Amino acid sequence: MKIDTYGDPKNPVALLIHGIFYPGVTSYRSILPILEKKYYIIVPNLDGLSYPKTDFVSARKQGERIVEWLKENNINHIHFLLGSSFGSSVAFEILKDVSLNIDKAALDSPALKESKLHGMILYFEMKKTAKDFRKNGINAFKHFDKYRYFDNFDKEYCLKVYNTMDDKTLKELAFSCYKYRLPSELYRDDTEIKFIFGEKDKSKANLPEVKELKSGEIKIVEGMSHLQYMFEKPTEFLHECGVL
């Protein structure tokens, strides 16, 4: 797993874990310049969602590899953990590791549900996206409103990621988003946890499970769709996460 870092290693640690449609640091262009002023930022490139191509592994395995890297680099205290979309499943696995001290965590548009139907729907959406990218290249971004935040550099990276994905990886990724069974309780008394949903976000399908968990505050942002709050109002988003 490739790990990107930004900022001064002497600063408190912010660990940011991306989702499917915004691979690597492309998820965090809006908040990176703000966080970099006071945090040492760590952005893992999730296996199966990076370039050069890697094989996909489960959220649990992704979390284990990230924790292993943290320990190898003598990092056991995370001030801010952010998981976005599918990355929230990986972040949740990290939250379950009580050997790490974590002050604040935000799970934005979390994917924490067990549902074959939702997995199938996402699989067909991803398959359509990958097909469009392969056929139309950079021009394909005009067909997807969710990529309006990307500059050409990030578009090129996203193209490389999707153009090297085979159908097996697409299917594993899609179904893994909706193959997550939450524990009955999360033992994180010293961690402030916030679950963030856009009012118009499909990920609100995960709300029943999150409410049942009762392990953090739930924020529903009026008028916002998937990850829109972070992209369009980064300062407000980070205030909501409690890190500014």
mmCIF file of C-alpha atoms in Angstrom:
data_model
loop_
_atom_site.group_PDB
_atom_site.id
_atom_site.type_symbol
_atom_site.label_atom_id
_atom_site.label_comp_id
_atom_site.label_asym_id
_atom_site.label_seq_id
_atom_site.Cartn_x
_atom_site.Cartn_y
_atom_site.Cartn_z
ATOM 1 C CA MET A 1 0.000 0.000 0.000
ATOM 2 C CA LYS A 2 1.373 3.387 -1.029
ATOM 3 C CA ILE A 3 1.093 6.084 1.647
ATOM 4 C CA ASP A 4 1.287 9.807 0.834
ATOM 5 C CA THR A 5 2.198 12.326 3.535
ATOM 6 C CA TYR A 6 1.957 16.116 3.705
ATOM 7 C CA GLY A 7 3.079 18.731 6.197
ATOM 8 C CA ASP A 8 5.420 18.694 9.170
ATOM 9 C CA PRO A 9 5.866 15.274 10.879
ATOM 10 C CA LYS A 10 6.176 17.120 14.199
ATOM 11 C CA ASN A 11 2.538 18.246 13.977
ATOM 12 C CA PRO A 12 -0.483 16.273 15.230
ATOM 13 C CA VAL A 13 -1.554 13.514 12.841
ATOM 14 C CA ALA A 14 -4.560 13.667 10.527
ATOM 15 C CA LEU A 15 -5.312 10.340 8.809
ATOM 16 C CA LEU A 16 -7.556 10.684 5.732
ATOM 17 C CA ILE A 17 -9.017 7.611 4.041
ATOM 18 C CA HIS A 18 -10.548 8.072 0.598
ATOM 19 C CA GLY A 19 -13.485 6.456 -1.155
ATOM 20 C CA ILE A 20 -14.046 4.775 -4.509
ATOM 21 C CA PHE A 21 -14.874 7.557 -6.924
ATOM 22 C CA TYR A 22 -12.197 9.953 -5.628
ATOM 23 C CA PRO A 23 -9.025 7.832 -5.345
ATOM 24 C CA GLY A 24 -6.024 8.841 -3.259
ATOM 25 C CA VAL A 25 -5.550 12.484 -2.447
ATOM 26 C CA THR A 26 -8.086 13.552 -5.115
ATOM 27 C CA SER A 27 -10.687 13.211 -2.333
ATOM 28 C CA TYR A 28 -8.992 15.853 -0.228
ATOM 29 C CA ARG A 29 -7.876 18.718 -2.455
ATOM 30 C CA SER A 30 -10.329 21.115 -0.782
ATOM 31 C CA ILE A 31 -9.281 20.447 2.823
ATOM 32 C CA LEU A 32 -5.590 19.625 2.353
ATOM 33 C CA PRO A 33 -4.336 23.262 2.239
ATOM 34 C CA ILE A 34 -6.285 24.050 5.413
ATOM 35 C CA LEU A 35 -5.184 20.993 7.398
ATOM 36 C CA GLU A 36 -1.572 21.187 6.253
ATOM 37 C CA LYS A 37 -1.042 24.369 8.287
ATOM 38 C CA LYS A 38 -1.381 22.528 11.600
ATOM 39 C CA TYR A 39 -1.372 18.775 10.892
ATOM 40 C CA TYR A 40 0.876 16.042 9.576
ATOM 41 C CA ILE A 41 -1.439 14.499 6.988
ATOM 42 C CA ILE A 42 -1.367 10.825 6.049
ATOM 43 C CA VAL A 43 -3.314 9.645 2.981
ATOM 44 C CA PRO A 44 -3.161 5.900 2.263
ATOM 45 C CA ASN A 45 -3.858 4.856 -1.343
ATOM 46 C CA LEU A 46 -6.261 1.984 -0.811
ATOM 47 C CA ASP A 47 -5.438 -1.330 -2.439
ATOM 48 C CA GLY A 48 -7.518 -1.896 -5.563
ATOM 49 C CA LEU A 49 -8.107 1.849 -5.860
ATOM 50 C CA SER A 50 -4.665 3.101 -6.771
ATOM 51 C CA TYR A 51 -2.222 3.390 -9.665
ATOM 52 C CA PRO A 52 -0.115 1.418 -10.495
ATOM 53 C CA LYS A 53 -2.726 -1.332 -10.181
ATOM 54 C CA THR A 54 -2.987 -3.279 -6.946
ATOM 55 C CA ASP A 55 -5.319 -6.116 -5.993
ATOM 56 C CA PHE A 56 -8.336 -5.199 -3.907
ATOM 57 C CA VAL A 57 -8.547 -6.430 -0.315
ATOM 58 C CA SER A 58 -11.291 -6.086 2.287
ATOM 59 C CA ALA A 59 -11.844 -3.046 4.496
ATOM 60 C CA ARG A 60 -10.498 -5.067 7.427
ATOM 61 C CA LYS A 61 -7.274 -5.897 5.565
ATOM 62 C CA GLN A 62 -6.922 -2.302 4.392
ATOM 63 C CA GLY A 63 -7.248 -1.134 7.994
ATOM 64 C CA GLU A 64 -4.673 -3.684 9.188
ATOM 65 C CA ARG A 65 -2.153 -2.518 6.582
ATOM 66 C CA ILE A 66 -2.619 1.114 7.567
ATOM 67 C CA VAL A 67 -2.222 0.335 11.275
ATOM 68 C CA GLU A 68 0.885 -1.699 10.486
ATOM 69 C CA TRP A 69 2.384 1.284 8.611
ATOM 70 C CA LEU A 70 1.534 3.616 11.506
ATOM 71 C CA LYS A 71 3.261 1.335 13.996
ATOM 72 C CA GLU A 72 6.305 0.934 11.746
ATOM 73 C CA ASN A 73 6.544 4.729 11.738
ATOM 74 C CA ASN A 74 6.076 5.006 15.514
ATOM 75 C CA ILE A 75 2.670 6.688 15.242
ATOM 76 C CA ASN A 76 0.150 5.649 17.886
ATOM 77 C CA HIS A 77 -1.735 8.909 18.358
ATOM 78 C CA ILE A 78 -4.119 10.237 15.698
ATOM 79 C CA HIS A 79 -5.686 13.595 16.364
ATOM 80 C CA PHE A 80 -8.138 13.433 13.455
ATOM 81 C CA LEU A 81 -9.346 10.392 11.523
ATOM 82 C CA LEU A 82 -11.510 11.003 8.455
ATOM 83 C CA GLY A 83 -13.125 8.266 6.387
ATOM 84 C CA SER A 84 -14.986 9.192 3.211
ATOM 85 C CA SER A 85 -17.613 6.940 1.611
ATOM 86 C CA PHE A 86 -16.050 3.442 1.279
ATOM 87 C CA GLY A 87 -13.079 4.821 3.231
ATOM 88 C CA SER A 88 -15.389 5.097 6.233
ATOM 89 C CA SER A 89 -15.477 1.279 6.408
ATOM 90 C CA VAL A 90 -11.677 1.241 6.567
ATOM 91 C CA ALA A 91 -11.695 4.068 9.120
ATOM 92 C CA PHE A 92 -14.171 2.103 11.222
ATOM 93 C CA GLU A 93 -11.788 -0.857 11.251
ATOM 94 C CA ILE A 94 -9.064 1.480 12.521
ATOM 95 C CA LEU A 95 -11.426 2.790 15.212
ATOM 96 C CA LYS A 96 -11.819 -0.794 16.437
ATOM 97 C CA ASP A 97 -8.059 -0.985 17.121
ATOM 98 C CA VAL A 98 -7.832 0.159 20.736
ATOM 99 C CA SER A 99 -4.013 0.205 20.615
ATOM 100 C CA LEU A 100 -4.301 3.563 18.808
ATOM 101 C CA ASN A 101 -5.185 6.799 20.566
ATOM 102 C CA ILE A 102 -7.710 8.683 18.409
ATOM 103 C CA ASP A 103 -9.040 12.058 19.521
ATOM 104 C CA LYS A 104 -11.620 12.847 16.832
ATOM 105 C CA ALA A 105 -13.126 10.839 13.984
ATOM 106 C CA ALA A 106 -15.519 11.814 11.218
ATOM 107 C CA LEU A 107 -17.173 9.310 8.895
ATOM 108 C CA ASP A 108 -18.471 11.226 5.878
ATOM 109 C CA SER A 109 -21.143 9.507 3.755
ATOM 110 C CA PRO A 110 -20.365 6.220 5.516
ATOM 111 C CA ALA A 111 -20.710 2.822 3.827
ATOM 112 C CA LEU A 112 -21.568 0.625 6.801
ATOM 113 C CA LYS A 113 -24.423 -1.570 5.613
ATOM 114 C CA GLU A 114 -24.989 -5.195 4.640
ATOM 115 C CA SER A 115 -27.136 -5.310 1.496
ATOM 116 C CA LYS A 116 -26.611 -7.323 -1.696
ATOM 117 C CA LEU A 117 -29.143 -5.119 -3.497
ATOM 118 C CA HIS A 118 -27.230 -1.906 -2.747
ATOM 119 C CA GLY A 119 -23.993 -3.655 -3.708
ATOM 120 C CA MET A 120 -25.436 -4.647 -7.068
ATOM 121 C CA ILE A 121 -26.664 -1.104 -7.752
ATOM 122 C CA LEU A 122 -23.219 0.337 -6.962
ATOM 123 C CA TYR A 123 -21.519 -2.320 -9.098
ATOM 124 C CA PHE A 124 -23.511 -1.303 -12.175
ATOM 125 C CA GLU A 125 -22.804 2.383 -11.467
ATOM 126 C CA MET A 126 -19.056 1.694 -11.218
ATOM 127 C CA LYS A 127 -19.103 -0.483 -14.317
ATOM 128 C CA LYS A 128 -20.804 2.310 -16.285
ATOM 129 C CA THR A 129 -18.255 4.854 -15.025
ATOM 130 C CA ALA A 130 -15.279 2.646 -15.938
ATOM 131 C CA LYS A 131 -16.710 1.938 -19.403
ATOM 132 C CA ASP A 132 -17.207 5.651 -20.066
ATOM 133 C CA PHE A 133 -13.648 6.446 -18.953
ATOM 134 C CA ARG A 134 -12.171 3.767 -21.212
ATOM 135 C CA LYS A 135 -14.232 4.884 -24.195
ATOM 136 C CA ASN A 136 -14.056 8.677 -23.856
ATOM 137 C CA GLY A 137 -10.948 9.376 -21.790
ATOM 138 C CA ILE A 138 -10.736 12.848 -20.276
ATOM 139 C CA ASN A 139 -13.982 13.871 -22.018
ATOM 140 C CA ALA A 140 -15.913 11.370 -19.893
ATOM 141 C CA PHE A 141 -15.698 13.683 -16.891
ATOM 142 C CA LYS A 142 -18.262 15.943 -18.549
ATOM 143 C CA HIS A 143 -20.817 13.177 -18.053
ATOM 144 C CA PHE A 144 -20.441 12.981 -14.252
ATOM 145 C CA ASP A 145 -21.437 15.901 -12.060
ATOM 146 C CA LYS A 146 -19.528 14.410 -9.102
ATOM 147 C CA TYR A 147 -16.232 15.174 -10.862
ATOM 148 C CA ARG A 148 -16.856 18.895 -11.211
ATOM 149 C CA TYR A 149 -14.339 19.493 -8.410
ATOM 150 C CA PHE A 150 -11.420 17.885 -10.283
ATOM 151 C CA ASP A 151 -8.625 19.723 -12.061
ATOM 152 C CA ASN A 152 -6.912 18.073 -15.042
ATOM 153 C CA PHE A 153 -4.160 16.556 -12.894
ATOM 154 C CA ASP A 154 -6.670 14.711 -10.719
ATOM 155 C CA LYS A 155 -8.716 13.686 -13.743
ATOM 156 C CA GLU A 156 -5.637 12.081 -15.288
ATOM 157 C CA TYR A 157 -4.916 10.153 -12.086
ATOM 158 C CA CYS A 158 -8.523 9.014 -11.766
ATOM 159 C CA LEU A 159 -8.433 7.809 -15.377
ATOM 160 C CA LYS A 160 -5.301 5.756 -14.697
ATOM 161 C CA VAL A 161 -6.934 4.121 -11.673
ATOM 162 C CA TYR A 162 -10.148 3.208 -13.463
ATOM 163 C CA ASN A 163 -8.508 2.188 -16.740
ATOM 164 C CA THR A 164 -6.466 -0.481 -14.950
ATOM 165 C CA MET A 165 -9.386 -1.937 -12.956
ATOM 166 C CA ASP A 166 -10.741 -5.254 -14.168
ATOM 167 C CA ASP A 167 -14.349 -6.327 -13.689
ATOM 168 C CA LYS A 168 -13.416 -8.576 -10.755
ATOM 169 C CA THR A 169 -12.010 -5.595 -8.848
ATOM 170 C CA LEU A 170 -15.030 -3.423 -9.682
ATOM 171 C CA LYS A 171 -17.366 -6.107 -8.366
ATOM 172 C CA GLU A 172 -15.345 -6.715 -5.194
ATOM 173 C CA LEU A 173 -15.197 -3.003 -4.457
ATOM 174 C CA ALA A 174 -18.911 -2.424 -5.020
ATOM 175 C CA PHE A 175 -20.121 -5.336 -2.942
ATOM 176 C CA SER A 176 -17.610 -4.660 -0.166
ATOM 177 C CA CYS A 177 -19.290 -1.278 0.397
ATOM 178 C CA TYR A 178 -22.465 -3.108 1.339
ATOM 179 C CA LYS A 179 -20.988 -6.161 3.015
ATOM 180 C CA TYR A 180 -20.216 -4.537 6.335
ATOM 181 C CA ARG A 181 -21.746 -5.719 9.581
ATOM 182 C CA LEU A 182 -21.361 -3.255 12.438
ATOM 183 C CA PRO A 183 -20.537 -4.519 15.922
ATOM 184 C CA SER A 184 -23.148 -4.117 18.647
ATOM 185 C CA GLU A 185 -20.981 -1.466 20.312
ATOM 186 C CA LEU A 186 -17.838 0.545 19.603
ATOM 187 C CA TYR A 187 -15.526 0.849 22.597
ATOM 188 C CA ARG A 188 -14.153 4.327 22.039
ATOM 189 C CA ASP A 189 -15.091 6.371 25.099
ATOM 190 C CA ASP A 190 -12.208 8.818 24.596
ATOM 191 C CA THR A 191 -12.895 9.443 20.888
ATOM 192 C CA GLU A 192 -15.342 12.053 19.590
ATOM 193 C CA ILE A 193 -17.085 10.450 16.613
ATOM 194 C CA LYS A 194 -19.317 12.163 14.091
ATOM 195 C CA PHE A 195 -21.268 10.592 11.233
ATOM 196 C CA ILE A 196 -21.975 13.050 8.411
ATOM 197 C CA PHE A 197 -24.629 12.575 5.726
ATOM 198 C CA GLY A 198 -25.754 14.886 2.964
ATOM 199 C CA GLU A 199 -29.510 15.352 2.906
ATOM 200 C CA LYS A 200 -29.557 14.235 -0.763
ATOM 201 C CA ASP A 201 -26.950 11.487 -0.365
ATOM 202 C CA LYS A 202 -27.685 7.850 -1.258
ATOM 203 C CA SER A 203 -25.530 6.842 1.693
ATOM 204 C CA LYS A 204 -28.428 7.807 3.973
ATOM 205 C CA ALA A 205 -29.429 4.175 3.378
ATOM 206 C CA ASN A 206 -26.868 3.464 6.119
ATOM 207 C CA LEU A 207 -28.649 5.609 8.710
ATOM 208 C CA PRO A 208 -30.593 2.793 10.432
ATOM 209 C CA GLU A 209 -27.382 0.882 11.176
ATOM 210 C CA VAL A 210 -25.559 3.992 12.377
ATOM 211 C CA LYS A 211 -28.452 4.972 14.647
ATOM 212 C CA GLU A 212 -28.540 1.459 16.090
ATOM 213 C CA LEU A 213 -24.810 1.633 16.870
ATOM 214 C CA LYS A 214 -25.260 4.718 19.094
ATOM 215 C CA SER A 215 -21.547 5.523 19.012
ATOM 216 C CA GLY A 216 -21.416 9.126 17.865
ATOM 217 C CA GLU A 217 -23.258 12.237 16.820
ATOM 218 C CA ILE A 218 -25.135 12.152 13.508
ATOM 219 C CA LYS A 219 -25.131 15.278 11.325
ATOM 220 C CA ILE A 220 -27.363 15.582 8.250
ATOM 221 C CA VAL A 221 -26.306 18.518 6.073
ATOM 222 C CA GLU A 222 -29.189 20.214 4.332
ATOM 223 C CA GLY A 223 -29.101 20.389 0.531
ATOM 224 C CA MET A 224 -25.879 18.370 0.126
ATOM 225 C CA SER A 225 -25.214 15.211 -1.882
ATOM 226 C CA HIS A 226 -22.360 12.675 -1.667
ATOM 227 C CA LEU A 227 -19.243 14.319 -0.104
ATOM 228 C CA GLN A 228 -20.441 17.690 -1.432
ATOM 229 C CA TYR A 229 -20.121 19.388 1.963
ATOM 230 C CA MET A 230 -16.382 18.656 2.181
ATOM 231 C CA PHE A 231 -15.682 19.745 -1.396
ATOM 232 C CA GLU A 232 -17.755 22.925 -1.457
ATOM 233 C CA LYS A 233 -17.492 24.189 2.124
ATOM 234 C CA PRO A 234 -14.164 22.815 3.385
ATOM 235 C CA THR A 235 -13.690 25.249 6.280
ATOM 236 C CA GLU A 236 -17.242 24.749 7.509
ATOM 237 C CA PHE A 237 -16.831 20.993 7.093
ATOM 238 C CA LEU A 238 -13.689 20.929 9.227
ATOM 239 C CA HIS A 239 -15.371 23.087 11.884
ATOM 240 C CA GLU A 240 -18.180 20.528 11.936
ATOM 241 C CA CYS A 241 -15.570 17.785 12.423
ATOM 242 C CA GLY A 242 -14.174 19.753 15.384
ATOM 243 C CA VAL A 243 -10.641 20.209 14.086
ATOM 244 C CA LEU A 244 -10.592 23.979 13.458
#
